[in-house]
Tab-separated table of C-alpha atoms and ligand atoms in Angstrom:
chain	number	residue	atom	x	y	z
A	9	MET	CA	-4.055	21.506	21.327
A	10	ASP	CA	-0.935	19.331	22.627
A	11	LEU	CA	1.050	17.913	19.467
A	12	ALA	CA	2.491	15.116	20.949
A	13	GLU	CA	-0.842	14.048	20.654
A	14	ALA	CA	-1.422	14.581	17.127
A	15	LEU	CA	1.754	11.184	16.140
A	16	PRO	CA	0.110	8.405	14.276
A	17	GLN	CA	0.743	5.222	14.763
A	18	THR	CA	2.082	4.635	12.036
A	19	ILE	CA	5.529	4.005	13.125
A	20	ASP	CA	4.734	1.448	15.062
A	21	THR	CA	4.016	-1.416	12.374
A	22	PRO	CA	3.385	-5.409	13.007
A	23	SER	CA	6.792	-6.879	13.683
A	24	GLY	CA	8.936	-8.876	11.199
A	25	PRO	CA	8.728	-12.568	11.632
A	26	GLU	CA	4.844	-12.253	12.255
A	27	THR	CA	4.184	-10.804	9.134
A	28	GLY	CA	4.759	-12.782	5.781
A	29	GLY	CA	5.794	-9.043	3.641
A	30	THR	CA	8.483	-6.897	4.764
A	31	LEU	CA	9.145	-2.554	3.147
A	32	THR	CA	12.338	-1.703	4.182
A	33	ILE	CA	12.891	1.851	3.934
A	34	ASP	CA	16.658	3.910	3.530
A	35	LEU	CA	16.223	6.990	4.911
A	36	ALA	CA	19.621	7.715	3.754
A	37	ALA	CA	19.539	7.070	0.224
A	38	ILE	CA	15.854	9.510	0.470
A	39	GLU	CA	18.478	12.359	2.067
A	40	ALA	CA	20.649	11.360	-1.079
A	41	ASN	CA	18.453	12.236	-3.776
A	42	TRP	CA	17.254	14.920	-2.150
A	43	ARG	CA	20.781	15.986	-2.430
A	44	VAL	CA	21.157	15.115	-5.898
A	45	LEU	CA	18.204	17.288	-6.921
A	46	CYS	CA	19.330	20.064	-3.880
A	47	ARG	CA	22.384	20.033	-7.175
A	48	GLU	CA	21.128	20.093	-10.026
A	49	ILE	CA	18.924	22.980	-9.108
A	50	ARG	CA	21.773	25.062	-7.640
A	51	THR	CA	21.133	28.427	-6.041
A	52	ALA	CA	16.855	28.034	-6.246
A	53	GLU	CA	15.363	26.222	-2.811
A	54	CYS	CA	14.928	22.208	-3.150
A	55	ALA	CA	11.174	22.028	-0.351
A	56	ALA	CA	9.888	18.583	-0.244
A	57	VAL	CA	6.666	16.830	-0.876
A	58	VAL	CA	5.505	14.199	1.791
A	59	LYS	CA	2.347	13.732	0.522
A	60	ALA	CA	-0.129	10.596	1.043
A	61	ASN	CA	1.960	9.662	4.656
A	62	GLY	CA	5.048	10.913	1.999
A	63	TYR	CA	3.651	8.471	-0.842
A	64	GLY	CA	3.511	5.518	0.979
A	65	LEU	CA	6.725	5.588	3.154
A	66	GLY	CA	5.637	7.016	6.135
A	67	LEU	CA	5.628	11.066	6.318
A	68	GLU	CA	7.108	11.061	9.910
A	69	ALA	CA	10.670	9.063	9.144
A	70	VAL	CA	10.529	11.059	5.510
A	71	VAL	CA	10.260	14.230	7.037
A	72	GLY	CA	12.647	13.984	10.020
A	73	LYS	CA	15.361	12.858	8.213
A	74	LEU	CA	14.950	15.243	5.858
A	75	ASP	CA	14.161	18.264	8.291
A	76	ALA	CA	17.244	17.471	10.065
A	77	ALA	CA	19.153	17.867	6.356
A	78	GLY	CA	18.020	20.688	5.867
A	79	CYS	CA	14.825	20.679	3.694
A	80	LYS	CA	13.309	23.926	4.938
A	81	THR	CA	9.712	23.842	3.138
A	82	PHE	CA	7.265	20.668	2.906
A	83	PHE	CA	3.955	20.041	0.750
A	84	VAL	CA	1.324	17.790	2.519
A	85	ALA	CA	-2.146	16.806	0.519
A	86	ASP	CA	-4.439	17.800	3.547
A	87	LEU	CA	-4.313	19.471	6.579
A	88	VAL	CA	-4.754	16.043	9.069
A	89	GLU	CA	-0.801	14.914	7.238
A	90	ALA	CA	0.289	19.035	8.000
A	91	ARG	CA	-0.621	18.998	11.781
A	92	ARG	CA	1.622	15.091	11.479
A	93	LEU	CA	4.059	17.153	9.799
A	94	ARG	CA	4.005	19.966	12.444
A	95	ALA	CA	4.318	17.119	14.820
A	96	VAL	CA	7.292	16.310	13.799
A	97	ALA	CA	9.304	19.390	12.282
A	98	ARG	CA	8.189	22.815	14.555
A	99	ASP	CA	10.543	25.143	12.143
A	100	ALA	CA	9.635	23.786	8.439
A	101	VAL	CA	7.371	25.717	6.564
A	102	ILE	CA	4.114	23.972	5.673
A	103	TYR	CA	2.263	24.320	2.333
A	104	VAL	CA	-1.423	22.487	2.016
A	105	LEU	CA	-2.167	21.435	-1.600
A	106	SER	CA	-5.538	21.368	-0.797
A	107	GLY	CA	-6.272	24.499	-0.372
A	108	PHE	CA	-8.305	26.755	2.044
A	109	LEU	CA	-11.490	24.945	2.750
A	110	PRO	CA	-14.797	25.995	4.735
A	111	GLU	CA	-13.882	25.258	8.746
A	112	CYS	CA	-10.914	24.843	8.680
A	113	GLY	CA	-9.018	28.308	9.022
A	114	ALA	CA	-8.416	27.965	12.218
A	115	ALA	CA	-6.316	24.321	11.824
A	116	PHE	CA	-4.099	26.419	9.343
A	117	ILE	CA	-3.260	29.104	12.575
A	118	ASP	CA	-3.158	25.904	14.978
A	119	ILE	CA	-0.337	24.583	13.105
A	120	ALA	CA	0.823	27.610	11.369
A	121	ALA	CA	0.267	25.387	8.306
A	122	ARG	CA	-0.030	28.116	4.778
A	123	PRO	CA	-2.356	27.262	2.299
A	124	VAL	CA	-2.139	26.983	-1.231
A	125	ILE	CA	-4.481	28.776	-2.452
A	126	ASN	CA	-6.677	27.101	-6.021
A	127	SER	CA	-8.828	29.787	-7.444
A	128	MET	CA	-10.725	32.958	-6.846
A	129	THR	CA	-13.174	31.866	-4.104
A	130	GLU	CA	-10.812	30.589	-1.585
A	131	LEU	CA	-8.434	33.312	-2.555
A	132	ALA	CA	-11.419	36.051	-1.385
A	133	GLU	CA	-12.342	33.664	1.866
A	134	TRP	CA	-8.850	33.864	3.137
A	135	ASP	CA	-8.232	37.651	2.383
A	136	ALA	CA	-11.438	37.627	4.931
A	137	PHE	CA	-10.358	34.989	7.211
A	138	VAL	CA	-6.649	36.942	7.195
A	139	ALA	CA	-8.351	40.178	8.489
A	140	GLN	CA	-10.351	38.728	11.309
A	141	ARG	CA	-7.739	36.820	12.735
A	142	ASN	CA	-4.892	39.717	11.922
A	143	TRP	CA	-2.886	36.502	10.665
A	144	ARG	CA	0.434	37.083	8.612
A	145	GLY	CA	0.726	32.790	8.364
A	146	GLY	CA	1.243	33.058	4.978
A	147	ALA	CA	-0.312	31.304	1.090
A	148	ALA	CA	0.800	29.959	-1.530
A	149	LEU	CA	-1.301	31.468	-5.166
A	150	HIS	CA	-1.963	28.714	-7.106
A	151	VAL	CA	-2.211	29.954	-11.059
A	152	ASP	CA	-3.147	27.129	-13.556
A	153	THR	CA	-1.056	27.341	-16.748
A	154	GLY	CA	-2.068	24.482	-18.621
A	155	MET	CA	-3.057	21.705	-16.431
A	156	ASN	CA	-6.487	22.732	-16.265
A	157	ARG	CA	-6.949	20.579	-13.050
A	158	LEU	CA	-6.714	23.392	-9.829
A	159	GLY	CA	-5.430	27.181	-10.161
A	160	ILE	CA	-6.239	30.221	-10.850
A	161	PRO	CA	-7.678	31.130	-14.513
A	162	PRO	CA	-4.133	33.232	-15.798
A	163	GLU	CA	-6.263	36.356	-16.400
A	164	GLU	CA	-8.000	36.152	-13.132
A	165	ALA	CA	-4.219	36.051	-11.615
A	166	ALA	CA	-2.814	39.017	-13.798
A	167	ALA	CA	-5.455	41.016	-12.590
A	168	LEU	CA	-5.282	39.856	-9.274
A	169	ALA	CA	-1.620	41.725	-9.244
A	170	PRO	CA	-1.450	44.845	-8.767
A	171	ARG	CA	-3.524	45.013	-5.671
A	172	ALA	CA	-1.174	42.098	-4.431
A	173	GLN	CA	1.956	44.653	-4.597
A	174	THR	CA	-0.621	47.101	-2.258
A	175	GLU	CA	-3.267	44.964	-0.021
A	176	ASN	CA	-1.836	42.125	1.846
A	177	HIS	CA	-3.058	39.390	0.466
A	178	GLY	CA	0.610	37.541	2.624
A	179	ILE	CA	0.557	35.176	-0.928
A	180	THR	CA	4.324	33.979	-0.107
A	181	LEU	CA	4.284	31.968	-3.048
A	182	LEU	CA	3.359	31.826	-6.523
A	183	MET	CA	3.444	28.238	-7.789
A	184	SER	CA	2.139	26.641	-10.867
A	185	HIS	CA	1.724	22.901	-11.558
A	186	LEU	CA	3.776	21.083	-14.297
A	187	ALA	CA	0.791	18.514	-16.674
A	188	CYS	CA	3.631	16.676	-18.905
A	189	ALA	CA	7.614	16.834	-16.864
A	190	GLU	CA	8.410	13.789	-17.591
A	191	THR	CA	7.652	13.649	-21.320
A	192	PRO	CA	10.455	16.579	-22.075
A	193	ALA	CA	9.625	17.087	-25.544
A	194	HIS	CA	5.350	17.846	-25.289
A	195	PRO	CA	5.144	21.028	-26.295
A	196	LEU	CA	3.156	21.720	-23.173
A	197	ASN	CA	6.016	22.124	-20.896
A	198	ALA	CA	6.815	24.938	-23.362
A	199	VAL	CA	4.177	26.746	-23.104
A	200	GLN	CA	3.519	26.827	-19.506
A	201	ILE	CA	7.040	27.563	-18.676
A	202	HIS	CA	6.822	30.430	-21.024
A	203	ALA	CA	3.378	31.213	-19.283
A	204	PHE	CA	4.711	30.822	-15.853
A	205	THR	CA	7.470	32.882	-16.329
A	206	GLU	CA	4.566	35.722	-17.561
A	207	MET	CA	3.165	35.298	-14.886
A	208	ARG	CA	6.729	35.713	-12.078
A	209	GLY	CA	7.054	39.078	-13.946
A	210	LEU	CA	4.025	40.352	-13.072
A	211	PHE	CA	4.670	39.834	-9.427
A	212	ARG	CA	7.411	41.094	-8.403
A	213	GLY	CA	9.718	39.979	-4.878
A	214	ILE	CA	7.204	36.851	-3.919
A	215	PRO	CA	8.866	33.615	-4.707
A	216	ALA	CA	7.605	31.585	-7.219
A	217	SER	CA	8.019	27.186	-8.013
A	218	LEU	CA	6.842	25.602	-11.227
A	219	ALA	CA	9.188	22.226	-11.009
A	220	ASN	CA	8.212	18.831	-9.945
A	221	SER	CA	11.026	16.150	-9.574
A	222	SER	CA	10.480	15.492	-13.589
A	223	GLY	CA	10.720	19.761	-14.384
A	224	ILE	CA	14.029	19.870	-12.533
A	225	PHE	CA	15.153	17.893	-15.424
A	226	LEU	CA	14.079	20.480	-17.662
A	227	GLY	CA	16.560	22.580	-17.379
A	228	ASP	CA	16.500	26.274	-16.014
A	229	SER	CA	14.179	27.993	-17.494
A	230	ALA	CA	11.885	25.449	-14.925
A	231	HIS	CA	13.550	25.669	-11.692
A	232	CYS	CA	12.665	29.452	-10.455
A	233	ASP	CA	13.012	30.018	-7.154
A	234	LEU	CA	11.897	26.713	-5.354
A	235	ALA	CA	11.592	22.846	-6.431
A	236	ARG	CA	8.731	20.803	-4.818
A	237	PRO	CA	9.759	17.359	-5.695
A	238	GLY	CA	8.059	14.219	-4.899
A	239	ALA	CA	8.591	10.680	-5.969
A	240	ALA	CA	12.329	11.708	-7.275
A	241	LEU	CA	13.182	11.602	-3.193
A	242	TYR	CA	11.445	8.007	-3.082
A	243	GLY	CA	14.065	6.464	-5.925
A	244	ILE	CA	10.802	6.839	-8.870
A	245	ASN	CA	13.161	7.362	-12.075
A	246	PRO	CA	12.142	11.505	-13.069
A	247	THR	CA	13.916	11.019	-16.264
A	248	PRO	CA	11.744	8.230	-17.578
A	249	GLY	CA	13.610	6.048	-20.963
A	250	ARG	CA	16.850	7.522	-19.405
A	251	PRO	CA	18.867	6.322	-16.766
A	252	ASN	CA	17.239	7.017	-13.687
A	253	PRO	CA	19.427	9.696	-11.868
A	254	MET	CA	18.443	8.809	-8.161
A	255	GLN	CA	19.236	6.156	-5.818
A	256	ALA	CA	17.412	3.204	-4.919
A	257	VAL	CA	15.054	3.913	-2.105
A	258	VAL	CA	12.937	0.918	-1.495
A	259	GLN	CA	13.057	-2.819	-0.786
A	260	LEU	CA	9.445	-5.026	-0.955
A	261	THR	CA	10.093	-8.753	-0.162
A	262	GLY	CA	7.554	-11.682	0.739
A	263	ARG	CA	7.755	-15.095	2.554
A	264	ILE	CA	8.305	-18.310	0.822
A	265	LEU	CA	5.638	-20.363	2.720
A	266	GLN	CA	5.723	-23.030	0.823
A	267	ILE	CA	7.432	-25.150	-2.288
A	268	ARG	CA	5.712	-27.562	-4.436
A	269	ASN	CA	5.842	-29.703	-7.188
A	270	VAL	CA	3.912	-28.714	-10.747
A	271	GLU	CA	2.800	-31.613	-13.275
A	272	LYS	CA	3.531	-30.440	-16.936
A	273	GLY	CA	-0.115	-29.177	-17.850
A	274	ALA	CA	-1.093	-28.763	-14.220
A	275	THR	CA	-2.571	-24.714	-14.065
A	276	VAL	CA	-1.454	-22.213	-11.041
A	277	GLY	CA	-4.277	-19.845	-9.136
A	278	TYR	CA	-7.409	-18.588	-9.434
A	279	GLY	CA	-8.956	-19.137	-12.984
A	280	ALA	CA	-6.870	-21.005	-13.797
A	281	THR	CA	-5.044	-18.442	-16.316
A	282	TRP	CA	-1.528	-20.309	-16.060
A	283	THR	CA	-0.361	-23.926	-17.162
A	284	ALA	CA	2.848	-25.594	-16.519
A	285	LYS	CA	5.014	-26.131	-20.337
A	286	HIS	CA	6.996	-28.486	-18.765
A	287	ALA	CA	6.824	-29.749	-14.725
A	288	ALA	CA	7.977	-27.314	-12.714
A	289	ARG	CA	8.481	-25.723	-9.416
A	290	ILE	CA	6.429	-22.839	-7.384
A	291	ALA	CA	7.430	-21.204	-5.018
A	292	VAL	CA	3.910	-19.647	-3.238
A	293	ALA	CA	5.354	-16.177	-0.811
A	294	ALA	CA	3.644	-14.235	1.541
A	295	LEU	CA	2.940	-11.424	-0.223
A	296	GLY	CA	-0.324	-10.098	-1.920
A	297	TYR	CA	-2.158	-7.118	-3.744
A	298	ALA	CA	-3.606	-6.543	0.115
A	299	ASP	CA	-0.290	-5.894	0.837
A	300	GLY	CA	0.132	-3.051	-2.543
A	301	VAL	CA	1.887	-5.607	-5.472
A	302	PRO	CA	-0.564	-4.709	-8.083
A	303	ARG	CA	-2.568	-7.537	-9.293
A	304	ALA	CA	-2.319	-6.908	-13.130
A	305	ALA	CA	1.244	-7.682	-12.802
A	306	SER	CA	-0.573	-11.318	-12.498
A	307	GLY	CA	1.322	-14.108	-15.130
A	308	ALA	CA	-0.860	-15.738	-17.571
A	309	ASP	CA	-0.547	-18.218	-20.269
A	310	CYS	CA	-0.647	-15.325	-23.274
A	311	GLY	CA	1.929	-13.304	-21.553
A	312	GLN	CA	4.794	-13.073	-18.864
A	313	LEU	CA	4.528	-9.488	-16.781
A	314	GLY	CA	5.842	-8.910	-13.116
A	315	VAL	CA	8.957	-10.891	-11.501
A	316	ALA	CA	10.636	-11.053	-8.159
A	317	HIS	CA	13.963	-12.226	-7.554
A	318	VAL	CA	14.639	-15.386	-5.260
A	319	ALA	CA	18.035	-16.774	-4.687
A	320	GLY	CA	19.359	-14.123	-6.899
A	321	LYS	CA	18.024	-14.834	-10.139
A	322	SER	CA	15.097	-13.717	-11.281
A	323	CYS	CA	11.427	-16.019	-11.596
A	324	PRO	CA	8.182	-14.910	-12.994
A	325	ILE	CA	5.295	-14.680	-11.419
A	326	VAL	CA	2.904	-16.996	-12.594
A	327	GLY	CA	-0.984	-17.442	-11.997
A	328	ARG	CA	-3.335	-14.761	-10.529
A	329	ILE	CA	-1.409	-12.541	-7.652
A	330	SER	CA	-4.287	-12.974	-4.489
A	331	MET	CA	-4.656	-11.231	-1.778
A	332	ASP	CA	-2.169	-12.712	0.395
A	333	LEU	CA	-0.331	-14.468	-1.840
A	334	ILE	CA	1.849	-14.644	-5.168
A	335	CYS	CA	3.362	-17.966	-6.661
A	336	LEU	CA	6.738	-18.078	-8.291
A	337	ASP	CA	8.092	-20.239	-11.582
A	338	ILE	CA	11.570	-21.360	-9.173
A	339	SER	CA	11.940	-24.280	-11.900
A	340	ASP	CA	15.507	-22.709	-12.942
A	341	LEU	CA	17.047	-22.815	-9.071
A	342	PRO	CA	18.955	-24.587	-8.047
A	343	ASP	CA	17.790	-27.425	-5.757
A	344	GLY	CA	18.313	-26.327	-2.261
A	345	VAL	CA	19.047	-22.875	-2.641
A	346	LEU	CA	16.012	-22.174	-1.572
A	347	HIS	CA	14.592	-22.770	2.028
A	348	ARG	CA	10.837	-21.905	3.036
A	349	GLY	CA	10.988	-18.683	5.519
A	350	ASP	CA	13.056	-17.143	2.757
A	351	ALA	CA	12.723	-13.765	1.385
A	352	ALA	CA	11.485	-14.037	-2.019
A	353	THR	CA	11.702	-9.657	-3.308
A	354	PHE	CA	9.030	-7.560	-5.364
A	355	ILE	CA	11.251	-4.917	-5.562
A	356	GLY	CA	14.757	-4.377	-4.823
A	357	ASP	CA	17.830	-5.976	-5.950
A	358	GLY	CA	18.139	-4.576	-9.505
A	359	ILE	CA	14.297	-4.673	-9.693
A	360	SER	CA	12.793	-1.351	-9.550
A	361	ILE	CA	9.677	0.307	-8.721
A	362	ASP	CA	9.730	1.679	-12.210
A	363	ASP	CA	9.534	-1.792	-13.449
A	364	VAL	CA	7.165	-2.617	-11.268
A	365	ALA	CA	4.440	-0.352	-12.071
A	366	ALA	CA	4.970	-1.347	-16.255
A	367	ALA	CA	4.764	-5.011	-15.653
A	368	ALA	CA	1.646	-4.296	-14.282
A	369	GLY	CA	0.712	-0.737	-16.289
A	370	THR	CA	0.569	1.839	-14.060
A	371	ILE	CA	2.889	4.398	-12.689
A	372	GLY	CA	5.981	3.972	-9.673
A	373	TYR	CA	3.630	6.773	-7.955
A	374	GLU	CA	0.445	4.298	-7.705
A	375	VAL	CA	2.976	1.083	-6.995
A	376	LEU	CA	4.562	3.087	-3.794
A	377	THR	CA	1.368	4.332	-2.571
A	378	HIS	CA	-0.050	1.193	-2.340
A	379	VAL	CA	1.914	-0.591	-0.140
A	380	GLY	CA	0.020	-2.130	2.498
A	381	PRO	CA	-0.074	-1.346	6.329
A	382	ARG	CA	0.105	-5.323	7.112
A	383	CYS	CA	3.623	-4.691	6.012
A	384	HIS	CA	5.978	-4.970	8.229
A	385	ARG	CA	8.358	-1.298	7.739
A	386	ILE	CA	12.109	-1.651	8.406
A	387	TYR	CA	13.633	2.181	8.039
A	388	ARG	CA	17.843	2.220	7.860
A	389	GLY	CA	20.049	5.313	7.293
A	390	ALA	CA	18.001	6.557	9.967
B	28	PLP	C1	2.348	15.725	-6.014
B	28	PLP	C2	2.996	17.359	-6.187
B	28	PLP	C3	3.985	17.607	-6.353
B	28	PLP	C4	5.349	16.482	-6.733
B	28	PLP	O1	5.165	16.085	-7.883
B	28	PLP	P1	6.302	14.612	-8.073
B	28	PLP	O2	6.207	14.207	-9.561
B	28	PLP	O3	5.467	13.641	-7.349
B	28	PLP	O4	7.805	15.451	-8.251
B	28	PLP	C5	4.323	19.014	-7.209
B	28	PLP	N1	3.733	19.928	-6.809
B	28	PLP	C6	1.836	19.475	-7.164
B	28	PLP	C7	0.891	20.360	-7.142
B	28	PLP	C8	1.819	18.471	-6.319
B	28	PLP	O5	0.719	17.939	-6.724
C-alpha cells in the first residue's frame, strides 16, 4: 500500500483562536532531552518510546524530530502506531511492544516492523510465520524478570538460549522491563538487574535492553546496549524527589471567557464544593476535563489542589473542574491586568506535568496522554 495513505490526520488540529485550549509542544526540548539521555548512557544506544501517539504529543512530529536528530530505534504499542511511524521514518528500526498477534504477520512484513515476543506461544507462532515467509526482519525477545505483566519466564527463556544461537529465531534484541525504576532504593531493581545480567550471559552476541527513563538513572548496570526512554523525553521527571534533569516540553493554556465577582459566602461550580471566604474575583477559563485537566485537581473547601498561572501569578482552581470550564480565584491579582481572551496556564510557566499529576493524585504519564484532541496544538522548535 502507499504509505502516504497511512498518514493520519493528527497534524491537522483545531485552529487557534477558535478553541479554548492550546497545547504548545517544544520539539527542540524533546531533542535536547534525548541528547541528555544519550550522554547519560554514554556508549549505549538511546532509542525512543513513542507509544500512545508520542505520549499524546503527536507521533509524527516527535518521530520526525528524533529521526532527524539521529535516533535509530523506536518503540510503539501496536501496529497502527508502527504504520504511522514508518510513514515518517523510512529507515528506523521499529519494535511493537504488544507483540505478535494472530493474523498480523503480513503487517509486520509490510511495515518492516519487529514484534516484541512476549510469550512462548507467540515465539512458536512467530517462528512458524518467519519460516513460511522466509522473513528475516527481526524480533525482540521479552524476558520477564519480575514485572509479571508480559514476557517469557526466565526459566523458559534460559532453556531457549542454546537454541537461539543455532536455530535462527531472528532475535535482534533481548529485553526486559523494570517495575520500580523510579524508586531507586526499591529492592526489586537489584533483583531485576541481576536476573537480566544473567540472562544476557546466556544470549551472548544479542544486544540487550532493560532501562526505561528512570532506569537510565539507576546507573551503568541498567544501561546494557540500548535504553528505551519515553516519559523523560517529554519532560516528565525520571528522578522523582530529585531535581528534574529534563527540560520542560509542553505548555497547556485555556482562554479566559469571563471575569466575575462573587460575594462572601457564595459557592462556585457544580456541587457547590467551594465557598468564597471573602468577596472574590473569579476568572472562568475555557478548558476542562474533556481537555485532559484531571477533575481530581478540583478545588474545594476541604482542600486546595490545582493551580493555574495567570498574569504571572499562581491562582488556585476553585470549585469542580467541569467538562469545558475551570474557575480560578484571581482575587490576588491587581485590577485590570487580566482580560477576557487572555490565557491561563495550567501546564508550563513553572507548573510541571508532575505538579499537575500530584494535585490530582496521578502520574505525569496519565496527564500527558489525556490532553484532549480538542486542544489546538502548536509545534515549536521543529
Ligand atoms: C512504556 C515503556 C517504556 C518507556 O517507559 P518510560 O517510563 O516512559 O520511559 C519502556 N519499555 C516498555 C516495555 C514500556 O512499556
